[in-house]
Amino acid sequence: MRRTGLIIIAAILAIIALPHLASARDFALEDFFAGRSVAQGEFKAINGVDRKFRVALTGRWNGRQLTLREDFVYADGQRERKTWRFIKTAPGRYSGTREDVVGPAAVTIKGDVARYSYLVDIAPGPKQNIVRFHDTIRRQPDGTLLNTAWVSKFGFPVATVRVVFSKK
């Protein structure tokens, strides 16, 4: 009888600890973004620009590269498509490119937090307007991802971005 009681207690402890063990593992971009996901966000700049948007995301993982198509719809009706290509270079490390990003974005993940910084040309065409995004993505207890970013120009903050991603 005593042995049965110990087995039951061990089983209960394992069930209680299981979610914590699973969440202790670093998240991976491909685990969340492969398949379909959605997002809602807002871009606020110091010049008064305030743009709310929704995004439908479609991700494909081939074992080494995550291709992530982002279809944006802004509150004013404007639509835009961007495509990230993230190559996994090591556990918790990626190198990302996108059509409006100047050079690669180095992504580092530790635990539930991904950080990366990258340059974006926000005025494609003959006259460039380059700004730097400083993104932090945090996995939330409810399974969503919260991306907060600040945008700088010549080292000075000029905008903020907040985006919440969820699985579809």
CSV table of C-alpha atoms in Angstrom, one decimal:
chain,number,residue,atom,x,y,z
A,1,MET,CA,0.0,0.0,0.0
A,2,ARG,CA,2.8,2.4,0.9
A,3,ARG,CA,4.5,1.8,-2.5
A,4,THR,CA,1.2,2.6,-4.3
A,5,GLY,CA,0.9,5.8,-2.4
A,6,LEU,CA,4.4,6.9,-3.4
A,7,ILE,CA,3.7,6.1,-7.1
A,8,ILE,CA,0.5,8.2,-6.9
A,9,ILE,CA,2.4,11.1,-5.3
A,10,ALA,CA,5.1,10.8,-7.9
A,11,ALA,CA,2.6,10.8,-10.7
A,12,ILE,CA,0.8,13.9,-9.3
A,13,LEU,CA,4.1,15.7,-9.0
A,14,ALA,CA,5.0,14.8,-12.6
A,15,ILE,CA,1.7,16.1,-13.9
A,16,ILE,CA,2.2,19.4,-12.0
A,17,ALA,CA,5.8,19.8,-13.1
A,18,LEU,CA,5.2,18.9,-16.8
A,19,PRO,CA,3.9,22.3,-18.0
A,20,HIS,CA,6.8,24.0,-16.3
A,21,LEU,CA,9.3,21.7,-17.9
A,22,ALA,CA,7.8,22.3,-21.3
A,23,SER,CA,7.8,26.1,-20.9
A,24,ALA,CA,11.4,26.0,-19.7
A,25,ARG,CA,12.6,25.1,-23.2
A,26,ASP,CA,13.6,28.0,-25.4
A,27,PHE,CA,11.0,28.8,-27.9
A,28,ALA,CA,11.9,28.5,-31.6
A,29,LEU,CA,10.6,30.7,-34.4
A,30,GLU,CA,9.7,27.7,-36.5
A,31,ASP,CA,7.6,26.2,-33.6
A,32,PHE,CA,5.4,29.2,-33.5
A,33,PHE,CA,5.4,30.6,-37.0
A,34,ALA,CA,5.3,27.4,-39.2
A,35,GLY,CA,1.7,27.2,-40.5
A,36,ARG,CA,-0.8,30.0,-40.0
A,37,SER,CA,-0.9,32.8,-37.4
A,38,VAL,CA,-2.4,36.2,-37.1
A,39,ALA,CA,-1.3,39.5,-35.4
A,40,GLN,CA,-2.7,42.9,-34.5
A,41,GLY,CA,-0.5,45.8,-33.9
A,42,GLU,CA,0.2,49.5,-33.8
A,43,PHE,CA,3.0,51.8,-35.0
A,44,LYS,CA,3.3,55.2,-33.3
A,45,ALA,CA,5.9,57.8,-34.4
A,46,ILE,CA,6.9,61.0,-32.7
A,47,ASN,CA,5.7,63.0,-35.8
A,48,GLY,CA,2.1,62.0,-35.0
A,49,VAL,CA,1.8,59.0,-37.3
A,50,ASP,CA,-0.3,56.3,-35.6
A,51,ARG,CA,-1.1,53.2,-37.8
A,52,LYS,CA,-3.0,50.3,-36.5
A,53,PHE,CA,-2.8,47.1,-38.6
A,54,ARG,CA,-3.7,43.4,-38.8
A,55,VAL,CA,-1.4,40.7,-40.2
A,56,ALA,CA,-2.1,37.3,-41.6
A,57,LEU,CA,1.1,35.2,-41.5
A,58,THR,CA,1.9,32.0,-43.4
A,59,GLY,CA,5.1,30.2,-42.4
A,60,ARG,CA,7.0,27.3,-44.1
A,61,TRP,CA,9.8,25.5,-42.3
A,62,ASN,CA,12.1,23.2,-44.4
A,63,GLY,CA,14.3,22.0,-41.6
A,64,ARG,CA,16.8,24.9,-42.0
A,65,GLN,CA,14.9,28.0,-43.2
A,66,LEU,CA,11.6,29.6,-42.1
A,67,THR,CA,9.9,31.5,-44.8
A,68,LEU,CA,7.4,33.8,-43.2
A,69,ARG,CA,4.9,35.7,-45.5
A,70,GLU,CA,3.3,38.7,-43.8
A,71,ASP,CA,0.1,40.1,-45.3
A,72,PHE,CA,-0.6,43.5,-43.7
A,73,VAL,CA,-3.9,45.3,-43.7
A,74,TYR,CA,-3.7,48.8,-42.2
A,75,ALA,CA,-6.7,50.6,-40.6
A,76,ASP,CA,-6.9,53.0,-43.6
A,77,GLY,CA,-7.2,50.0,-46.0
A,78,GLN,CA,-3.7,50.0,-47.4
A,79,ARG,CA,-2.3,46.5,-48.0
A,80,GLU,CA,1.3,45.4,-48.0
A,81,ARG,CA,3.1,42.0,-48.2
A,82,LYS,CA,6.5,41.3,-46.7
A,83,THR,CA,8.4,38.1,-46.6
A,84,TRP,CA,11.0,37.2,-44.0
A,85,ARG,CA,13.5,34.4,-44.6
A,86,PHE,CA,15.1,33.2,-41.3
A,87,ILE,CA,18.0,30.7,-41.6
A,88,LYS,CA,18.7,28.8,-38.3
A,89,THR,CA,22.4,29.1,-37.7
A,90,ALA,CA,22.5,27.5,-34.3
A,91,PRO,CA,20.1,26.6,-31.5
A,92,GLY,CA,18.4,29.9,-30.6
A,93,ARG,CA,20.1,31.8,-33.4
A,94,TYR,CA,18.9,32.9,-36.8
A,95,SER,CA,19.9,35.2,-39.6
A,96,GLY,CA,16.9,37.0,-41.2
A,97,THR,CA,16.4,38.9,-44.4
A,98,ARG,CA,13.4,40.7,-45.9
A,99,GLU,CA,13.0,42.8,-49.1
A,100,ASP,CA,13.0,46.2,-47.2
A,101,VAL,CA,15.7,45.2,-44.6
A,102,VAL,CA,19.2,46.4,-45.3
A,103,GLY,CA,21.6,43.6,-44.5
A,104,PRO,CA,20.9,40.6,-42.3
A,105,ALA,CA,19.0,40.7,-39.0
A,106,ALA,CA,20.7,38.6,-36.3
A,107,VAL,CA,18.1,36.9,-34.0
A,108,THR,CA,19.0,35.5,-30.6
A,109,ILE,CA,16.6,33.6,-28.4
A,110,LYS,CA,17.1,32.9,-24.7
A,111,GLY,CA,14.2,31.2,-22.9
A,112,ASP,CA,11.0,33.0,-23.8
A,113,VAL,CA,12.6,36.0,-25.3
A,114,ALA,CA,13.9,36.7,-28.8
A,115,ARG,CA,15.8,39.9,-29.6
A,116,TYR,CA,17.0,41.3,-32.9
A,117,SER,CA,17.9,44.6,-34.5
A,118,TYR,CA,17.8,45.5,-38.1
A,119,LEU,CA,17.9,48.4,-40.6
A,120,VAL,CA,14.8,49.1,-42.7
A,121,ASP,CA,14.4,51.4,-45.7
A,122,ILE,CA,11.0,52.9,-45.0
A,123,ALA,CA,10.9,54.9,-48.3
A,124,PRO,CA,11.9,52.5,-51.0
A,125,GLY,CA,13.0,54.2,-54.2
A,126,PRO,CA,15.8,56.5,-55.2
A,127,LYS,CA,16.0,58.4,-51.9
A,128,GLN,CA,16.4,56.0,-49.0
A,129,ASN,CA,15.1,56.6,-45.5
A,130,ILE,CA,16.9,54.2,-43.2
A,131,VAL,CA,15.7,53.5,-39.6
A,132,ARG,CA,16.7,50.8,-37.1
A,133,PHE,CA,14.2,48.5,-35.4
A,134,HIS,CA,15.0,47.1,-32.0
A,135,ASP,CA,12.6,44.2,-31.5
A,136,THR,CA,11.9,42.1,-28.4
A,137,ILE,CA,9.5,39.2,-28.7
A,138,ARG,CA,8.3,37.6,-25.5
A,139,ARG,CA,6.4,34.3,-25.3
A,140,GLN,CA,3.3,34.9,-23.1
A,141,PRO,CA,1.8,32.4,-20.6
A,142,ASP,CA,-1.3,32.2,-22.8
A,143,GLY,CA,0.8,31.0,-25.9
A,144,THR,CA,0.7,34.4,-27.7
A,145,LEU,CA,3.9,36.3,-28.6
A,146,LEU,CA,4.2,40.0,-27.7
A,147,ASN,CA,6.6,42.0,-29.9
A,148,THR,CA,7.6,45.4,-28.6
A,149,ALA,CA,10.0,47.4,-30.6
A,150,TRP,CA,11.4,50.9,-30.7
A,151,VAL,CA,12.6,52.5,-33.9
A,152,SER,CA,15.6,54.9,-34.1
A,153,LYS,CA,17.1,57.2,-36.6
A,154,PHE,CA,20.7,58.4,-36.1
A,155,GLY,CA,20.5,56.7,-32.6
A,156,PHE,CA,17.5,58.8,-31.5
A,157,PRO,CA,14.1,57.1,-30.8
A,158,VAL,CA,11.5,58.0,-33.3
A,159,ALA,CA,8.7,55.4,-33.0
A,160,THR,CA,7.4,52.4,-31.1
A,161,VAL,CA,5.7,49.3,-32.3
A,162,ARG,CA,3.5,46.8,-30.4
A,163,VAL,CA,2.3,43.6,-32.0
A,164,VAL,CA,0.5,40.5,-30.5
A,165,PHE,CA,0.8,37.3,-32.5
A,166,SER,CA,-1.5,34.3,-32.0
A,167,LYS,CA,-1.9,30.9,-33.7
A,168,LYS,CA,-4.8,30.7,-36.0
